[in-house]
Coordinates of C-alpha atoms in Angstrom, one line a residue:
X1 CA 0.0 0.0 0.0
X2 CA 1.2 3.5 -0.9
X3 CA 0.1 6.4 1.2
X4 CA 0.5 9.9 -0.1
X5 CA -0.2 13.0 1.8
X6 CA -1.5 16.2 0.2
X7 CA -2.3 19.3 2.3
X8 CA -4.4 18.0 5.2
X9 CA -5.8 14.9 3.7
X10 CA -4.6 11.5 2.6
X11 CA -5.2 9.7 -0.7
X12 CA -4.8 5.9 -0.4
X13 CA -3.7 4.0 -3.4
X14 CA -4.6 0.3 -3.3
X15 CA -3.7 -1.8 -6.3
X16 CA -4.8 0.1 -9.4
X17 CA -7.7 1.8 -7.7
X18 CA -7.7 5.2 -5.9
X19 CA -10.2 6.0 -3.3
X20 CA -11.8 9.5 -3.0
X21 CA -9.8 12.0 -0.9
X22 CA -11.3 12.5 2.6
X23 CA -11.5 16.3 1.9
X24 CA -14.4 18.8 1.7
X25 CA -16.1 19.4 -1.7
X26 CA -17.4 22.7 -0.5
X27 CA -20.9 21.4 -1.2
X28 CA -22.7 24.6 -0.3
X29 CA -24.6 22.8 2.4
X30 CA -24.0 22.9 6.2
X31 CA -25.2 21.6 9.5
X32 CA -28.6 23.5 9.1
X33 CA -29.4 21.8 5.8
X34 CA -32.5 19.6 5.8
X35 CA -33.6 16.6 3.8
X36 CA -35.9 18.7 1.7
X37 CA -32.9 21.1 0.9
X38 CA -30.6 18.3 -0.5
X39 CA -33.3 16.8 -2.6
X40 CA -34.6 20.0 -4.0
X41 CA -34.6 19.8 -7.8
X42 CA -33.6 16.1 -7.8
X43 CA -35.9 13.6 -9.3
X44 CA -35.6 10.0 -8.2
X45 CA -38.4 8.7 -10.5
X46 CA -37.7 5.1 -11.5
X47 CA -35.3 4.6 -8.6
X48 CA -35.7 1.9 -6.0
X49 CA -34.6 2.7 -2.4
X50 CA -34.3 0.3 0.6
X51 CA -34.1 2.0 4.0
X52 CA -33.6 -0.3 7.0
X53 CA -35.2 1.3 10.1
X54 CA -37.2 3.4 7.6
X55 CA -40.3 3.7 9.8
X56 CA -38.7 5.4 12.9
X57 CA -36.8 8.6 13.5
X58 CA -34.3 9.4 10.8
X59 CA -35.3 6.4 8.8
X60 CA -38.9 7.6 8.6
X61 CA -37.8 11.0 7.5
X62 CA -35.6 9.5 4.8
X63 CA -38.4 7.3 3.6
X64 CA -40.7 10.3 3.3
X65 CA -38.2 12.4 1.5
X66 CA -37.2 9.7 -1.0
X67 CA -40.8 9.0 -1.8
X68 CA -41.5 12.7 -2.3
X69 CA -38.6 12.8 -4.7
X70 CA -40.2 10.0 -6.8
X71 CA -38.4 6.9 -5.5
X72 CA -40.1 3.6 -4.8
X73 CA -39.2 2.9 -1.2
X74 CA -39.0 -0.5 0.5
X75 CA -38.8 -0.6 4.3
X76 CA -37.6 -3.8 6.0
X77 CA -39.2 -3.8 9.5
X78 CA -39.0 -6.0 12.6
X79 CA -42.5 -4.8 13.6
X80 CA -44.9 -4.7 10.7
X81 CA -47.8 -3.2 12.7
X82 CA -45.5 -0.4 14.0
X83 CA -44.1 0.3 10.6
X84 CA -47.5 0.4 8.9
X85 CA -48.8 2.8 11.5
X86 CA -45.8 5.1 11.3
X87 CA -45.8 5.2 7.5
X88 CA -49.6 5.2 6.9
X89 CA -49.5 8.8 5.5
X90 CA -46.8 8.0 2.9
X91 CA -48.0 6.6 -0.4
X92 CA -46.2 3.8 -2.3
X93 CA -44.0 2.5 0.5
X94 CA -43.6 -1.3 0.7
X95 CA -43.0 -2.9 4.1
X96 CA -41.5 -6.4 4.5
X97 CA -40.7 -8.3 7.7
X98 CA -37.0 -8.5 8.6
X99 CA -35.3 -9.0 12.0
X100 CA -31.7 -7.8 11.5
X101 CA -30.6 -10.0 14.4
X102 CA -31.7 -13.0 12.4
X103 CA -29.5 -14.0 9.4
X104 CA -32.3 -16.3 8.0
X105 CA -34.7 -13.3 8.0
X106 CA -32.1 -11.2 6.2
X107 CA -31.6 -13.9 3.6
X108 CA -35.4 -14.3 3.1
X109 CA -35.8 -10.6 2.5
X110 CA -33.0 -10.6 -0.1
X111 CA -34.6 -13.6 -1.8
X112 CA -37.9 -11.8 -1.9
X113 CA -36.2 -8.8 -3.6
X114 CA -34.6 -11.1 -6.2
X115 CA -38.0 -12.7 -7.0
X116 CA -39.4 -9.2 -7.6
X117 CA -36.9 -8.8 -10.4
X118 CA -36.1 -5.2 -9.4
X119 CA -32.8 -3.4 -9.3
X120 CA -31.8 -1.5 -6.1
X121 CA -30.5 2.1 -6.7
X122 CA -30.2 3.2 -3.1
X123 CA -29.5 1.1 0.0
X124 CA -29.5 3.0 3.3
X125 CA -28.4 1.1 6.4
X126 CA -30.2 3.2 9.0
X127 CA -31.4 0.7 11.6
X128 CA -29.3 0.2 14.7
X129 CA -29.0 0.1 18.4
X130 CA -27.0 2.2 20.8
X131 CA -25.4 1.7 24.3
X132 CA -27.6 -1.3 25.1
X133 CA -26.9 -3.8 27.8
X134 CA -24.9 -6.8 26.8
X135 CA -26.9 -9.0 24.4
X136 CA -26.1 -11.6 21.8
X137 CA -27.9 -12.7 18.6
X138 CA -29.0 -16.2 17.9
X139 CA -25.4 -17.1 16.9
X140 CA -23.7 -15.5 19.9
X141 CA -22.4 -12.3 18.3
X142 CA -22.4 -9.2 20.5
X143 CA -25.6 -7.3 19.6
X144 CA -24.1 -4.0 18.5
X145 CA -21.6 -5.7 16.2
X146 CA -24.3 -8.1 14.9
X147 CA -27.1 -5.5 14.2
X148 CA -25.1 -2.4 13.4
X149 CA -22.4 -4.1 11.2
X150 CA -22.9 -7.8 10.4
X151 CA -26.5 -7.3 9.4
X152 CA -25.8 -4.5 6.9
X153 CA -22.8 -6.6 5.6
X154 CA -25.0 -9.7 5.0
X155 CA -27.9 -7.6 3.5
X156 CA -25.5 -5.9 1.1
X157 CA -24.2 -9.3 0.1
X158 CA -27.7 -10.6 -0.6
X159 CA -28.7 -7.6 -2.6
X160 CA -25.4 -7.2 -4.5
X161 CA -26.7 -8.5 -7.9
X162 CA -29.6 -6.0 -7.7
X163 CA -27.3 -3.2 -6.8
X164 CA -25.0 -4.0 -9.7
X165 CA -28.1 -4.1 -12.0
X166 CA -28.9 -0.5 -11.2
X167 CA -25.6 0.6 -12.8
X168 CA -25.0 3.5 -10.4
X169 CA -26.2 2.3 -7.1
X170 CA -25.2 3.9 -3.8
X171 CA -24.9 2.3 -0.4
X172 CA -25.0 4.5 2.7
X173 CA -24.0 3.2 6.1
X174 CA -25.0 5.4 9.1
X175 CA -21.9 5.7 11.3
X176 CA -21.6 8.3 14.1
X177 CA -19.1 10.6 15.8
X178 CA -19.2 7.8 18.4
X179 CA -16.6 6.0 16.2
X180 CA -14.1 8.1 18.2
X181 CA -14.8 5.9 21.2
X182 CA -13.3 2.7 19.8
X183 CA -11.4 1.2 17.0
X184 CA -12.1 -2.4 16.0
X185 CA -10.7 -4.9 18.5
X186 CA -9.8 -7.6 16.1
X187 CA -8.6 -9.9 19.0
X188 CA -12.0 -9.8 20.7
X189 CA -14.7 -8.0 18.7
X190 CA -17.5 -9.9 20.4
X191 CA -16.5 -9.1 24.0
X192 CA -15.9 -12.7 24.8
X193 CA -13.0 -12.1 27.2
X194 CA -12.7 -8.3 27.7
X195 CA -15.1 -6.5 30.0
X196 CA -18.3 -5.3 28.3
X197 CA -18.7 -1.6 27.9
X198 CA -21.9 -0.4 26.0
X199 CA -20.2 2.7 24.7
X200 CA -17.1 0.9 23.4
X201 CA -19.4 -1.7 21.8
X202 CA -21.4 1.0 20.1
X203 CA -18.3 3.0 19.1
X204 CA -16.6 -0.2 17.6
X205 CA -19.8 -0.8 15.6
X206 CA -19.8 2.8 14.3
X207 CA -16.1 2.4 13.3
X208 CA -17.1 -0.8 11.5
X209 CA -19.7 1.1 9.5
X210 CA -17.1 3.6 8.2
X211 CA -14.7 0.8 7.4
X212 CA -17.4 -1.2 5.7
X213 CA -18.2 1.7 3.4
X214 CA -14.5 2.2 2.6
X215 CA -13.9 -1.4 1.6
X216 CA -17.2 -1.9 -0.1
X217 CA -16.4 1.1 -2.3
X218 CA -12.9 -0.3 -3.1
X219 CA -14.3 -3.7 -4.1
X220 CA -17.5 -2.7 -5.8
X221 CA -16.8 0.6 -7.5
X222 CA -15.7 -1.1 -10.7
X223 CA -19.1 -2.8 -10.8
X224 CA -21.1 0.4 -10.6
X225 CA -21.7 0.4 -6.8
X226 CA -20.4 3.2 -4.6
X227 CA -20.5 3.3 -0.8
X228 CA -20.5 6.1 1.8
X229 CA -20.6 6.4 5.6
X230 CA -22.4 9.2 7.4
X231 CA -22.5 10.9 10.7
X232 CA -26.1 12.3 10.7
X233 CA -25.7 14.5 13.7
X234 CA -26.9 14.2 17.3
X235 CA -30.6 13.7 17.2
X236 CA -32.9 12.6 20.0
X237 CA -34.8 9.6 18.7
X238 CA -35.8 6.2 19.9
X239 CA -32.2 5.2 19.4
X240 CA -31.6 6.6 22.8
X241 CA -34.1 4.3 24.5
X242 CA -31.4 2.6 26.6
X243 CA -30.3 5.9 28.1
X244 CA -31.7 7.6 31.2
X245 CA -33.0 11.2 31.0
X246 CA -30.0 12.2 33.1
X247 CA -27.6 10.5 30.6
X248 CA -29.3 12.3 27.7
X249 CA -29.2 15.6 29.5
X250 CA -25.4 15.2 30.0
X251 CA -25.0 15.5 26.2
X252 CA -26.7 18.9 26.3
X253 CA -29.8 17.5 24.5
X254 CA -32.3 19.4 26.6
X255 CA -32.8 23.2 26.7
X256 CA -33.5 25.2 29.9
X257 CA -37.2 24.4 29.7
X258 CA -36.6 20.6 29.5
X259 CA -37.4 20.5 25.8
X260 CA -35.3 19.0 23.0
X261 CA -32.5 21.4 22.1
X262 CA -31.9 22.1 18.4
X263 CA -28.5 23.7 17.9
X264 CA -26.9 22.5 14.6
X265 CA -23.7 24.4 15.4
X266 CA -23.3 22.1 18.3
X267 CA -24.3 19.1 16.3
X268 CA -27.8 19.0 18.0
X269 CA -30.1 18.6 15.0
X270 CA -33.7 18.2 14.1
X271 CA -34.8 15.0 12.4
X272 CA -35.0 16.7 9.0
X273 CA -31.5 18.1 9.5
X274 CA -30.3 14.7 10.7
X275 CA -31.6 12.9 7.6
X276 CA -29.9 15.3 5.2
X277 CA -26.4 13.9 4.9
X278 CA -27.5 10.4 4.1
X279 CA -29.8 11.7 1.4
X280 CA -27.1 13.9 0.0
X281 CA -24.8 10.9 -0.2
X282 CA -27.7 8.9 -1.9
X283 CA -28.5 11.5 -4.5
X284 CA -26.0 14.3 -5.0
X285 CA -24.4 14.7 -8.5
X286 CA -21.4 16.0 -6.7
X287 CA -20.5 12.5 -5.6
X288 CA -20.6 10.9 -9.0
X289 CA -17.5 8.9 -9.5
X290 CA -16.7 9.3 -5.7
X291 CA -17.1 7.0 -2.8
X292 CA -15.6 5.3 0.3
X293 CA -15.7 8.5 2.3
X294 CA -17.1 9.5 5.7
X295 CA -19.5 12.4 5.4
X296 CA -21.1 14.9 7.8
X297 CA -23.0 18.1 7.4
X298 CA -23.7 17.2 3.8
X299 CA -20.1 17.2 2.7
X300 CA -17.0 15.0 2.9
X301 CA -15.6 15.3 6.5
X302 CA -11.9 16.0 7.3
X303 CA -9.6 13.3 8.3
X304 CA -8.4 13.6 12.0
X305 CA -5.7 12.0 14.0
X306 CA -6.9 10.0 17.0
X307 CA -5.8 12.6 19.6
X308 CA -7.3 15.6 17.7
X309 CA -9.7 17.3 20.2
X310 CA -12.0 18.7 17.5
X311 CA -15.3 16.8 17.4
X312 CA -15.8 16.8 13.6
X313 CA -14.2 14.6 11.1
X314 CA -13.3 10.9 10.8
X315 CA -10.5 9.4 12.9
X316 CA -7.7 7.6 11.1
X317 CA -8.6 4.2 12.5
X318 CA -12.1 4.5 10.8
X319 CA -10.5 5.5 7.5
X320 CA -7.7 2.9 7.4
X321 CA -7.7 0.7 4.2
X322 CA -5.8 -2.1 5.9
X323 CA -8.3 -2.2 8.8
X324 CA -11.2 -2.1 6.3
X325 CA -9.8 -5.0 4.4
X326 CA -9.2 -7.0 7.7
X327 CA -12.8 -6.3 8.9
X328 CA -14.2 -7.4 5.5
X329 CA -12.3 -10.6 5.7
X330 CA -13.4 -11.3 9.3
X331 CA -17.0 -10.5 8.4
X332 CA -16.9 -12.9 5.5
X333 CA -15.7 -15.6 7.8
X334 CA -18.3 -14.8 10.5
X335 CA -21.1 -14.8 7.9
X336 CA -19.7 -17.7 5.8
X337 CA -20.0 -15.5 2.7
X338 CA -17.7 -14.4 -0.1
X339 CA -18.6 -10.9 -1.1
X340 CA -17.1 -8.9 -3.9

């Protein structure tokens, strides 16, 4: 691997393929930008979008915005009744049962998509869990790693032929600034021997999301599929269900009257603002022929060293091609799959 440094960002050359520099495009958008702003003037007619978690919080906002732009939206949901109630006011949304902690359910959903003979233009991995007590899926994998990383990995693998058929598909993995909390512990990713820490487990899974997008883009870009990871912002949604009000308040999420604080300059966003960056990655012409990058505030984020005190940007361990390749190989082994 050859690493070259230009100004304040790195370009990684791997084999004959060059990844996109982790450097701002000066998109014209910012932390205040909303989902409606990024899709203004963009038609998604004829496009098929799949949004995991697309019936709650940010996912529901993405579903609504994509449908308003003309896309056919498919929402995999663990609770069909809850999803149907949440999306009742949105036309032309298809909802199918999927439990992301169940590999058989993921495979069944992918098979169903193949039987429908549709291509997939946009795949947004929005569903996830945060700072939950120690739990394991049916195969014994730590739940953050299983739901936040291995499930998107397996779902992408199952849908890959449909993504390739779109000839220009984009995959968006929702990461988080919480990736700063932990790199991947390749010796014990499942917390089999080390003490369990819910924030380290969450942080590791968010690092995994960024590395997944980096390696997916490297492997799949020549086949017409690009991938991006996204920090949506700090938004108070059901994702915080495992936190106490006191824990949430410690993040500055409440104003002086006890209401939800909206202050995009401090990364405290509304739901429409939080959905904007993923939708920008899914649709922006500025990102044509680009991919593998971590984005926030509707632009490519800066690369930061691990000890950099600034909150924005992606830390080097979440933008490391070698770690991305190692994670991909480990994920293939865990899922008994060969992808890309």
